[in-house]
Amino acid sequence: MSASPSASTPAPPALTLANPALLRARNFIGAQWRDAGRGARIDVLDPATDTVFASVADSDADDARAAADAAHAAFPGWSARPARERAQALKRWHALMLEHRDDLARLISTEQGKPLHEARGEVLYGASYVEWFAEEATRICGDIVEPAVTGRSMLVLREPVGVVAAITPWNFPLAMIARKIAPALAAGCTVVAKPAEDTPLTALALVYLAELAGMPAGVLNIVTASRANTPAVVDAWLADSRVRKITFTGSTPVGKHLARESAGTLKKLSLELGGNAPFIVFEDADLDAAVDGLMASKFRNGGQTCVCPNRVYVHEAVHDDFVERLARRVGALRVGPATEENAQIGPMINARAVDKIARHVEDAVALGARIVTGGERVRRDDGPNYYAPTVLIDATPAMALSCEETFGPVAPIFRFRHEDEVVRDANDTPFGLAAYFYSNDVRRIWRVARALETGIVGINEGAIASEAAPFGGVKESGYGREGSRHGLDDYMHTKYLCQGLLA
Ligand code: SIN
């Protein structure tokens, strides 16, 4: 996405939706769709062709403050509503998401590059968090504590923290924002949101559906901004003592910046940051299941997920067999524009992403890795952002792809001999989001699951995400959990009431 003044906003949207009203181009603040104060706009690109197909508002600090004003004003009313009413609004929003599933999927695919069938899955995935937290809203409860002295009553209440700023990434333009907004609203918080600069349209459509669902004015506000203006928007929220919480999914350096800069007003933080997931195949594993698991976890969204395996460790006894089975499957993946029904790997998000993948593969080969399949850019007449699904063998810890997230369709295979050695290597990273391993030995399963230093472990399973599970990391992958009954805690604080003179 690039910034441009509104006067030179290019061509009208090329995307056709069954409900064109979903294509929003302005901020939503206090129940009004408004241009950015300065009237500036930014282009939205289709990563399949690198061409502009829409534009949205390019907001600044004033727009961010206006959104916080609206959310702050709406908080007393929204938090005082009975939980059942908040739940009903979320359920209407959920129903509208399902009703518009095909349009939302088309928007996701066009601005993000995810194949259509995966984008339809993302709509269901994101909507599942909305339904889950609608149900959880009605189960919020505190404690009555047995007092230590007579004549007292002691109670523990759970209260919403206040205004929440949700800052979301481009790789799941719908699911990531849904799973932040839904628990916030369920808890009784109000929200200011800023989607990633590459993928603003899905988030705007989602907010439009929330408006249709009858969310009261100011409860949910959204501003979009270019890469250049994003710091001004975020800094305005960081400095604003009325914003009581920041929830962020993205890189570890940005997460650390938010932690440092929010210290001035001591905000509550949820940070879902980078990963460097190991995927371990032990000699006793079911190899077909392990290949299925790796295909599902590694090549979902073209490898552009924080939980996708970055390092694949295969025991030497099954190495060649596993690599042969994997390469057959990976070599058969169909690469093409995301909006083509049969595509399995779409374009990467932008040219910088493809350059990083190419750099990692070149570095690995220079340091001794061998390419089994892929290993090059896919040249297509219609767009430059494709990279071939790739399997590399003889990967080593010296390679960049061993310590940096590649965020692309590349599976580097490391050979190992002993369980303790592979667990040590798997943990030898500052990150700790997800890990996977395949084994049929029940003792080993418990041993390794406990030894892995991550927030999530897939055991004989590659598809781990679920609204019913706590998603989040340890170490420099962040803190806070999204989904499950724990997901509401991040948006609530605990208040203790002590009443005397009762004897
Ligand atoms: C992420 O990549 O940050 C989220 C992936 C998921 O929800 O599975």
mmCIF file of C-alpha atoms in Angstrom, residues 18-344:
data_model
loop_
_atom_site.group_PDB
_atom_site.id
_atom_site.type_symbol
_atom_site.label_atom_id
_atom_site.label_comp_id
_atom_site.label_asym_id
_atom_site.label_seq_id
_atom_site.Cartn_x
_atom_site.Cartn_y
_atom_site.Cartn_z
ATOM 1 C CA ALA A 18 -22.795 -9.486 -3.965
ATOM 2 C CA ASN A 19 -23.252 -6.738 -1.359
ATOM 3 C CA PRO A 20 -21.161 -3.756 -2.554
ATOM 4 C CA ALA A 21 -21.954 -1.893 0.688
ATOM 5 C CA LEU A 22 -19.285 -4.077 2.341
ATOM 6 C CA LEU A 23 -16.595 -2.189 0.468
ATOM 7 C CA ARG A 24 -16.022 0.687 2.891
ATOM 8 C CA ALA A 25 -13.419 3.365 2.259
ATOM 9 C CA ARG A 26 -13.637 5.577 5.344
ATOM 10 C CA ASN A 27 -13.016 5.466 9.087
ATOM 11 C CA PHE A 28 -15.867 4.568 11.428
ATOM 12 C CA ILE A 29 -15.869 6.804 14.516
ATOM 13 C CA GLY A 30 -18.800 7.329 16.867
ATOM 14 C CA ALA A 31 -21.216 5.602 14.428
ATOM 15 C CA GLN A 32 -20.188 7.822 11.497
ATOM 16 C CA TRP A 33 -18.267 6.878 8.390
ATOM 17 C CA ARG A 34 -15.794 9.740 8.026
ATOM 18 C CA ASP A 35 -12.793 10.673 5.916
ATOM 19 C CA ALA A 36 -9.517 11.208 7.708
ATOM 20 C CA GLY A 37 -9.342 14.770 9.060
ATOM 21 C CA ARG A 38 -6.754 15.786 6.483
ATOM 22 C CA GLY A 39 -8.671 14.022 3.707
ATOM 23 C CA ALA A 40 -5.618 11.892 2.873
ATOM 24 C CA ARG A 41 -6.057 8.443 1.329
ATOM 25 C CA ILE A 42 -3.974 5.353 0.741
ATOM 26 C CA ASP A 43 -4.125 2.808 -2.051
ATOM 27 C CA VAL A 44 -4.911 -0.837 -1.403
ATOM 28 C CA LEU A 45 -3.067 -3.294 -3.663
ATOM 29 C CA ASP A 46 -4.031 -6.763 -4.857
ATOM 30 C CA PRO A 47 -0.868 -8.796 -4.092
ATOM 31 C CA ALA A 48 -1.653 -11.122 -7.021
ATOM 32 C CA THR A 49 -1.084 -8.350 -9.542
ATOM 33 C CA ASP A 50 0.504 -5.561 -7.467
ATOM 34 C CA THR A 51 -2.171 -3.182 -8.791
ATOM 35 C CA VAL A 52 -4.394 -0.753 -6.905
ATOM 36 C CA PHE A 53 -8.023 -1.871 -6.539
ATOM 37 C CA ALA A 54 -9.335 0.402 -3.753
ATOM 38 C CA SER A 55 -8.346 3.176 -1.392
ATOM 39 C CA VAL A 56 -9.045 3.956 2.272
ATOM 40 C CA ALA A 57 -8.498 6.823 4.717
ATOM 41 C CA ASP A 58 -4.946 7.656 5.773
ATOM 42 C CA SER A 59 -5.510 8.719 9.384
ATOM 43 C CA ASP A 60 -3.309 10.660 11.768
ATOM 44 C CA ALA A 61 -3.122 11.362 15.510
ATOM 45 C CA ASP A 62 -6.236 13.580 15.463
ATOM 46 C CA ASP A 63 -8.323 10.784 13.931
ATOM 47 C CA ALA A 64 -6.934 8.350 16.509
ATOM 48 C CA ARG A 65 -7.871 10.721 19.351
ATOM 49 C CA ALA A 66 -11.360 11.218 17.885
ATOM 50 C CA ALA A 67 -11.815 7.429 17.912
ATOM 51 C CA ALA A 68 -10.641 7.258 21.539
ATOM 52 C CA ASP A 69 -13.054 10.098 22.454
ATOM 53 C CA ALA A 70 -15.948 8.106 20.975
ATOM 54 C CA ALA A 71 -14.918 4.856 22.665
ATOM 55 C CA HIS A 72 -14.429 6.608 26.003
ATOM 56 C CA ALA A 73 -17.868 8.249 25.792
ATOM 57 C CA ALA A 74 -19.527 4.930 24.941
ATOM 58 C CA PHE A 75 -17.850 2.921 27.713
ATOM 59 C CA PRO A 76 -20.177 3.703 30.673
ATOM 60 C CA GLY A 77 -23.305 2.764 28.706
ATOM 61 C CA TRP A 78 -21.903 -0.373 27.086
ATOM 62 C CA SER A 79 -20.255 -1.754 30.222
ATOM 63 C CA ALA A 80 -23.472 -1.205 32.204
ATOM 64 C CA ARG A 81 -25.609 -3.228 29.777
ATOM 65 C CA PRO A 82 -26.592 -6.676 30.976
ATOM 66 C CA ALA A 83 -24.162 -9.259 29.629
ATOM 67 C CA ARG A 84 -27.038 -10.960 27.823
ATOM 68 C CA GLU A 85 -27.622 -7.817 25.730
ATOM 69 C CA ARG A 86 -23.961 -7.585 24.797
ATOM 70 C CA ALA A 87 -24.084 -11.278 23.899
ATOM 71 C CA GLN A 88 -27.118 -10.756 21.686
ATOM 72 C CA ALA A 89 -25.362 -7.980 19.740
ATOM 73 C CA LEU A 90 -22.363 -10.284 19.242
ATOM 74 C CA LYS A 91 -24.651 -13.100 18.081
ATOM 75 C CA ARG A 92 -26.279 -10.822 15.489
ATOM 76 C CA TRP A 93 -22.792 -9.833 14.308
ATOM 77 C CA HIS A 94 -21.831 -13.515 14.084
ATOM 78 C CA ALA A 95 -24.920 -14.310 11.998
ATOM 79 C CA LEU A 96 -24.137 -11.443 9.603
ATOM 80 C CA MET A 97 -20.573 -12.667 9.169
ATOM 81 C CA LEU A 98 -21.852 -16.077 8.133
ATOM 82 C CA GLU A 99 -24.488 -14.542 5.850
ATOM 83 C CA HIS A 100 -21.748 -12.551 4.054
ATOM 84 C CA ARG A 101 -19.208 -15.343 4.092
ATOM 85 C CA ASP A 102 -18.550 -15.403 0.336
ATOM 86 C CA ASP A 103 -18.130 -11.637 0.032
ATOM 87 C CA LEU A 104 -15.844 -11.505 3.064
ATOM 88 C CA ALA A 105 -13.777 -14.374 1.645
ATOM 89 C CA ARG A 106 -13.449 -12.551 -1.672
ATOM 90 C CA LEU A 107 -12.273 -9.426 0.148
ATOM 91 C CA ILE A 108 -9.714 -11.410 2.161
ATOM 92 C CA SER A 109 -8.358 -13.171 -0.925
ATOM 93 C CA THR A 110 -8.148 -9.987 -2.960
ATOM 94 C CA GLU A 111 -6.326 -7.854 -0.436
ATOM 95 C CA GLN A 112 -4.270 -10.551 1.299
ATOM 96 C CA GLY A 113 -3.656 -13.244 -1.314
ATOM 97 C CA LYS A 114 -4.994 -16.260 0.571
ATOM 98 C CA PRO A 115 -6.660 -18.875 -1.700
ATOM 99 C CA LEU A 116 -10.454 -18.568 -1.699
ATOM 100 C CA HIS A 117 -11.164 -21.873 0.032
ATOM 101 C CA GLU A 118 -8.819 -20.849 2.874
ATOM 102 C CA ALA A 119 -10.421 -17.393 3.029
ATOM 103 C CA ARG A 120 -13.858 -19.014 3.426
ATOM 104 C CA GLY A 121 -12.339 -21.048 6.251
ATOM 105 C CA GLU A 122 -10.965 -17.876 7.822
ATOM 106 C CA VAL A 123 -14.454 -16.334 7.887
ATOM 107 C CA LEU A 124 -15.742 -19.367 9.811
ATOM 108 C CA TYR A 125 -12.673 -19.340 12.039
ATOM 109 C CA GLY A 126 -13.031 -15.630 12.906
ATOM 110 C CA ALA A 127 -16.799 -15.933 13.364
ATOM 111 C CA SER A 128 -16.288 -18.843 15.763
ATOM 112 C CA TYR A 129 -14.539 -16.466 18.215
ATOM 113 C CA VAL A 130 -17.471 -14.051 18.024
ATOM 114 C CA GLU A 131 -19.936 -16.828 18.846
ATOM 115 C CA TRP A 132 -17.689 -18.215 21.580
ATOM 116 C CA PHE A 133 -17.301 -14.868 23.346
ATOM 117 C CA ALA A 134 -21.011 -14.082 22.972
ATOM 118 C CA GLU A 135 -21.558 -17.229 25.018
ATOM 119 C CA GLU A 136 -18.736 -16.483 27.468
ATOM 120 C CA ALA A 137 -20.170 -12.993 28.123
ATOM 121 C CA THR A 138 -23.109 -14.544 29.898
ATOM 122 C CA ARG A 139 -20.839 -16.639 32.119
ATOM 123 C CA ILE A 140 -18.753 -13.786 33.586
ATOM 124 C CA CYS A 141 -18.805 -14.155 37.355
ATOM 125 C CA GLY A 142 -16.742 -13.330 40.444
ATOM 126 C CA ASP A 143 -16.411 -14.945 43.885
ATOM 127 C CA ILE A 144 -17.902 -14.661 47.315
ATOM 128 C CA VAL A 145 -15.051 -15.204 49.779
ATOM 129 C CA GLU A 146 -15.499 -16.660 53.246
ATOM 130 C CA PRO A 147 -14.421 -13.745 55.530
ATOM 131 C CA ALA A 148 -11.649 -14.231 58.080
ATOM 132 C CA VAL A 149 -13.465 -12.181 60.723
ATOM 133 C CA THR A 150 -17.105 -11.879 61.721
ATOM 134 C CA GLY A 151 -19.207 -8.932 60.604
ATOM 135 C CA ARG A 152 -17.690 -8.729 57.145
ATOM 136 C CA SER A 153 -18.669 -9.672 53.644
ATOM 137 C CA MET A 154 -15.977 -10.122 50.978
ATOM 138 C CA LEU A 155 -16.675 -10.221 47.272
ATOM 139 C CA VAL A 156 -14.585 -10.370 44.112
ATOM 140 C CA LEU A 157 -15.977 -8.743 40.970
ATOM 141 C CA ARG A 158 -14.651 -8.881 37.389
ATOM 142 C CA GLU A 159 -14.928 -5.597 35.545
ATOM 143 C CA PRO A 160 -14.080 -4.508 31.989
ATOM 144 C CA VAL A 161 -10.759 -2.658 31.766
ATOM 145 C CA GLY A 162 -12.133 0.236 29.657
ATOM 146 C CA VAL A 163 -11.151 1.395 26.168
ATOM 147 C CA VAL A 164 -9.132 -1.207 24.253
ATOM 148 C CA ALA A 165 -6.874 -0.449 21.269
ATOM 149 C CA ALA A 166 -6.690 -3.433 18.881
ATOM 150 C CA ILE A 167 -3.815 -3.382 16.386
ATOM 151 C CA THR A 168 -3.953 -6.240 13.921
ATOM 152 C CA PRO A 169 -1.760 -7.890 11.261
ATOM 153 C CA TRP A 170 -2.301 -8.568 7.557
ATOM 154 C CA ASN A 171 -1.995 -12.360 7.511
ATOM 155 C CA PHE A 172 -5.497 -13.064 8.899
ATOM 156 C CA PRO A 173 -7.352 -9.817 8.139
ATOM 157 C CA LEU A 174 -10.618 -11.112 9.598
ATOM 158 C CA ALA A 175 -9.778 -13.694 12.244
ATOM 159 C CA MET A 176 -7.198 -11.624 14.130
ATOM 160 C CA ILE A 177 -9.433 -8.591 14.542
ATOM 161 C CA ALA A 178 -12.496 -10.711 15.361
ATOM 162 C CA ARG A 179 -10.689 -12.550 18.119
ATOM 163 C CA LYS A 180 -9.621 -9.273 19.740
ATOM 164 C CA ILE A 181 -12.846 -7.301 19.345
ATOM 165 C CA ALA A 182 -15.201 -10.109 20.373
ATOM 166 C CA PRO A 183 -13.772 -10.719 23.880
ATOM 167 C CA ALA A 184 -13.341 -6.973 24.430
ATOM 168 C CA LEU A 185 -16.997 -6.255 23.648
ATOM 169 C CA ALA A 186 -18.161 -9.341 25.528
ATOM 170 C CA ALA A 187 -16.315 -8.126 28.641
ATOM 171 C CA GLY A 188 -17.976 -4.694 28.362
ATOM 172 C CA CYS A 189 -14.980 -2.791 26.939
ATOM 173 C CA THR A 190 -15.218 -0.420 23.983
ATOM 174 C CA VAL A 191 -12.740 -0.570 21.116
ATOM 175 C CA VAL A 192 -10.572 1.529 18.827
ATOM 176 C CA ALA A 193 -9.047 -0.608 16.082
ATOM 177 C CA LYS A 194 -6.353 -0.181 13.472
ATOM 178 C CA PRO A 195 -5.950 -2.917 10.875
ATOM 179 C CA ALA A 196 -2.713 -3.554 8.988
ATOM 180 C CA GLU A 197 -1.963 -1.085 6.231
ATOM 181 C CA ASP A 198 -1.888 -3.886 3.590
ATOM 182 C CA THR A 199 -5.332 -5.297 4.458
ATOM 183 C CA PRO A 200 -7.765 -2.657 5.746
ATOM 184 C CA LEU A 201 -10.850 -3.596 3.715
ATOM 185 C CA THR A 202 -11.846 -6.818 5.466
ATOM 186 C CA ALA A 203 -11.679 -5.080 8.853
ATOM 187 C CA LEU A 204 -13.790 -2.181 7.599
ATOM 188 C CA ALA A 205 -16.381 -4.643 6.230
ATOM 189 C CA LEU A 206 -16.471 -6.410 9.568
ATOM 190 C CA VAL A 207 -17.080 -3.129 11.392
ATOM 191 C CA TYR A 208 -19.853 -2.318 8.914
ATOM 192 C CA LEU A 209 -21.492 -5.650 9.805
ATOM 193 C CA ALA A 210 -21.143 -4.785 13.498
ATOM 194 C CA GLU A 211 -22.964 -1.533 12.768
ATOM 195 C CA LEU A 212 -25.741 -3.526 11.033
ATOM 196 C CA ALA A 213 -25.837 -5.823 14.048
ATOM 197 C CA GLY A 214 -26.815 -2.804 16.150
ATOM 198 C CA MET A 215 -23.641 -2.053 18.120
ATOM 199 C CA PRO A 216 -24.319 1.277 19.862
ATOM 200 C CA ALA A 217 -22.482 4.412 18.731
ATOM 201 C CA GLY A 218 -18.849 4.585 19.841
ATOM 202 C CA VAL A 219 -18.632 0.984 21.036
ATOM 203 C CA LEU A 220 -16.536 -0.056 18.041
ATOM 204 C CA ASN A 221 -14.404 2.448 16.109
ATOM 205 C CA ILE A 222 -11.854 1.891 13.386
ATOM 206 C CA VAL A 223 -9.208 4.034 11.718
ATOM 207 C CA THR A 224 -6.954 3.009 8.843
ATOM 208 C CA ALA A 225 -3.478 4.410 8.233
ATOM 209 C CA SER A 226 -0.511 4.060 5.908
ATOM 210 C CA ARG A 227 2.792 2.608 7.062
ATOM 211 C CA ALA A 228 4.093 6.173 7.387
ATOM 212 C CA ASN A 229 1.185 7.357 9.564
ATOM 213 C CA THR A 230 0.695 4.244 11.687
ATOM 214 C CA PRO A 231 3.200 5.399 14.355
ATOM 215 C CA ALA A 232 1.254 8.671 14.816
ATOM 216 C CA VAL A 233 -2.024 6.771 15.317
ATOM 217 C CA VAL A 234 -0.513 4.234 17.701
ATOM 218 C CA ASP A 235 1.478 6.868 19.634
ATOM 219 C CA ALA A 236 -1.736 8.850 20.189
ATOM 220 C CA TRP A 237 -3.297 5.785 21.820
ATOM 221 C CA LEU A 238 -0.124 4.956 23.774
ATOM 222 C CA ALA A 239 -0.103 8.443 25.271
ATOM 223 C CA ASP A 240 -3.843 8.476 26.033
ATOM 224 C CA SER A 241 -4.532 7.474 29.640
ATOM 225 C CA ARG A 242 -8.152 6.669 28.708
ATOM 226 C CA VAL A 243 -6.936 3.750 26.571
ATOM 227 C CA ARG A 244 -6.502 1.091 29.244
ATOM 228 C CA LYS A 245 -5.366 -1.829 27.140
ATOM 229 C CA ILE A 246 -3.507 -2.597 23.939
ATOM 230 C CA THR A 247 -3.944 -5.899 22.160
ATOM 231 C CA PHE A 248 -1.480 -6.482 19.352
ATOM 232 C CA THR A 249 -0.528 -9.255 16.952
ATOM 233 C CA GLY A 250 2.648 -8.696 14.947
ATOM 234 C CA SER A 251 6.414 -8.590 15.216
ATOM 235 C CA THR A 252 8.444 -8.898 18.413
ATOM 236 C CA PRO A 253 10.282 -5.562 17.894
ATOM 237 C CA VAL A 254 6.939 -3.718 17.618
ATOM 238 C CA GLY A 255 5.585 -5.638 20.629
ATOM 239 C CA LYS A 256 8.593 -4.537 22.694
ATOM 240 C CA HIS A 257 8.067 -0.956 21.553
ATOM 241 C CA LEU A 258 4.426 -1.103 22.705
ATOM 242 C CA ALA A 259 5.474 -2.567 26.067
ATOM 243 C CA ARG A 260 8.031 0.209 26.596
ATOM 244 C CA GLU A 261 5.859 3.069 25.410
ATOM 245 C CA SER A 262 2.712 2.011 27.244
ATOM 246 C CA ALA A 263 4.582 2.032 30.553
ATOM 247 C CA GLY A 264 3.869 5.747 30.977
ATOM 248 C CA THR A 265 0.170 5.010 31.516
ATOM 249 C CA LEU A 266 0.652 1.385 32.670
ATOM 250 C CA LYS A 267 -1.746 -0.158 30.201
ATOM 251 C CA LYS A 268 -2.686 -3.805 30.237
ATOM 252 C CA LEU A 269 -1.118 -5.576 27.224
ATOM 253 C CA SER A 270 -1.762 -8.685 25.158
ATOM 254 C CA LEU A 271 1.067 -9.376 22.724
ATOM 255 C CA GLU A 272 0.939 -12.187 20.186
ATOM 256 C CA LEU A 273 4.353 -11.849 18.570
ATOM 257 C CA GLY A 274 6.764 -13.690 16.332
ATOM 258 C CA GLY A 275 7.394 -17.426 16.374
ATOM 259 C CA ASN A 276 10.035 -19.887 15.196
ATOM 260 C CA ALA A 277 8.078 -23.114 15.501
ATOM 261 C CA PRO A 278 9.878 -26.455 15.519
ATOM 262 C CA PHE A 279 8.162 -29.502 13.955
ATOM 263 C CA ILE A 280 9.738 -32.766 15.126
ATOM 264 C CA VAL A 281 9.251 -36.162 13.500
ATOM 265 C CA PHE A 282 10.478 -38.951 15.776
ATOM 266 C CA GLU A 283 11.488 -42.368 14.465
ATOM 267 C CA ASP A 284 8.311 -43.932 15.920
ATOM 268 C CA ALA A 285 5.950 -41.454 14.207
ATOM 269 C CA ASP A 286 3.204 -42.282 11.743
ATOM 270 C CA LEU A 287 4.944 -40.747 8.719
ATOM 271 C CA ASP A 288 1.835 -40.229 6.595
ATOM 272 C CA ALA A 289 0.158 -38.411 9.473
ATOM 273 C CA ALA A 290 3.313 -36.324 10.005
ATOM 274 C CA VAL A 291 3.386 -35.320 6.340
ATOM 275 C CA ASP A 292 -0.337 -34.416 6.514
ATOM 276 C CA GLY A 293 0.332 -32.377 9.659
ATOM 277 C CA LEU A 294 3.252 -30.532 8.097
ATOM 278 C CA MET A 295 1.283 -29.764 4.924
ATOM 279 C CA ALA A 296 -1.548 -28.345 7.036
ATOM 280 C CA SER A 297 0.616 -26.288 9.371
ATOM 281 C CA LYS A 298 3.440 -25.189 7.067
ATOM 282 C CA PHE A 299 1.600 -24.381 3.835
ATOM 283 C CA ARG A 300 -1.555 -22.787 5.283
ATOM 284 C CA ASN A 301 -1.717 -19.189 4.032
ATOM 285 C CA GLY A 302 1.424 -19.840 1.966
ATOM 286 C CA GLY A 303 3.457 -20.239 5.159
ATOM 287 C CA GLN A 304 2.544 -16.747 6.349
ATOM 288 C CA THR A 305 1.400 -17.561 9.886
ATOM 289 C CA CYS A 306 3.111 -17.019 13.246
ATOM 290 C CA VAL A 307 2.520 -20.644 14.211
ATOM 291 C CA CYS A 308 3.713 -22.286 11.027
ATOM 292 C CA PRO A 309 6.734 -24.573 11.414
ATOM 293 C CA ASN A 310 9.956 -22.766 10.609
ATOM 294 C CA ARG A 311 12.312 -25.662 11.441
ATOM 295 C CA VAL A 312 11.455 -29.292 10.595
ATOM 296 C CA TYR A 313 13.521 -31.841 12.560
ATOM 297 C CA VAL A 314 13.392 -35.414 11.227
ATOM 298 C CA HIS A 315 15.013 -38.420 12.905
ATOM 299 C CA GLU A 316 17.798 -39.881 10.759
ATOM 300 C CA ALA A 317 16.128 -43.332 10.658
ATOM 301 C CA VAL A 318 13.063 -41.972 8.814
ATOM 302 C CA HIS A 319 14.622 -38.899 7.182
ATOM 303 C CA ASP A 320 14.852 -40.039 3.557
ATOM 304 C CA ASP A 321 11.436 -41.699 3.577
ATOM 305 C CA PHE A 322 9.800 -38.630 5.116
ATOM 306 C CA VAL A 323 11.525 -36.211 2.713
ATOM 307 C CA GLU A 324 10.439 -38.263 -0.305
ATOM 308 C CA ARG A 325 6.781 -38.331 0.809
ATOM 309 C CA LEU A 326 6.830 -34.639 1.685
ATOM 310 C CA ALA A 327 8.485 -33.503 -1.556
ATOM 311 C CA ARG A 328 5.857 -35.385 -3.608
ATOM 312 C CA ARG A 329 3.070 -33.487 -1.842
ATOM 313 C CA VAL A 330 4.806 -30.102 -1.860
ATOM 314 C CA GLY A 331 5.814 -30.363 -5.529
ATOM 315 C CA ALA A 332 2.162 -30.972 -6.455
ATOM 316 C CA LEU A 333 0.822 -27.799 -4.782
ATOM 317 C CA ARG A 334 -0.862 -25.481 -7.295
ATOM 318 C CA VAL A 335 0.419 -21.887 -7.228
ATOM 319 C CA GLY A 336 -1.840 -19.148 -8.580
ATOM 320 C CA PRO A 337 -3.945 -16.059 -7.923
ATOM 321 C CA ALA A 338 -5.855 -16.441 -4.674
ATOM 322 C CA THR A 339 -9.204 -15.738 -6.276
ATOM 323 C CA GLU A 340 -8.778 -18.739 -8.639
ATOM 324 C CA GLU A 341 -10.798 -21.606 -7.180
ATOM 325 C CA ASN A 342 -8.107 -24.285 -7.517
ATOM 326 C CA ALA A 343 -5.111 -22.302 -6.230
ATOM 327 C CA GLN A 344 -3.442 -23.780 -3.134
#
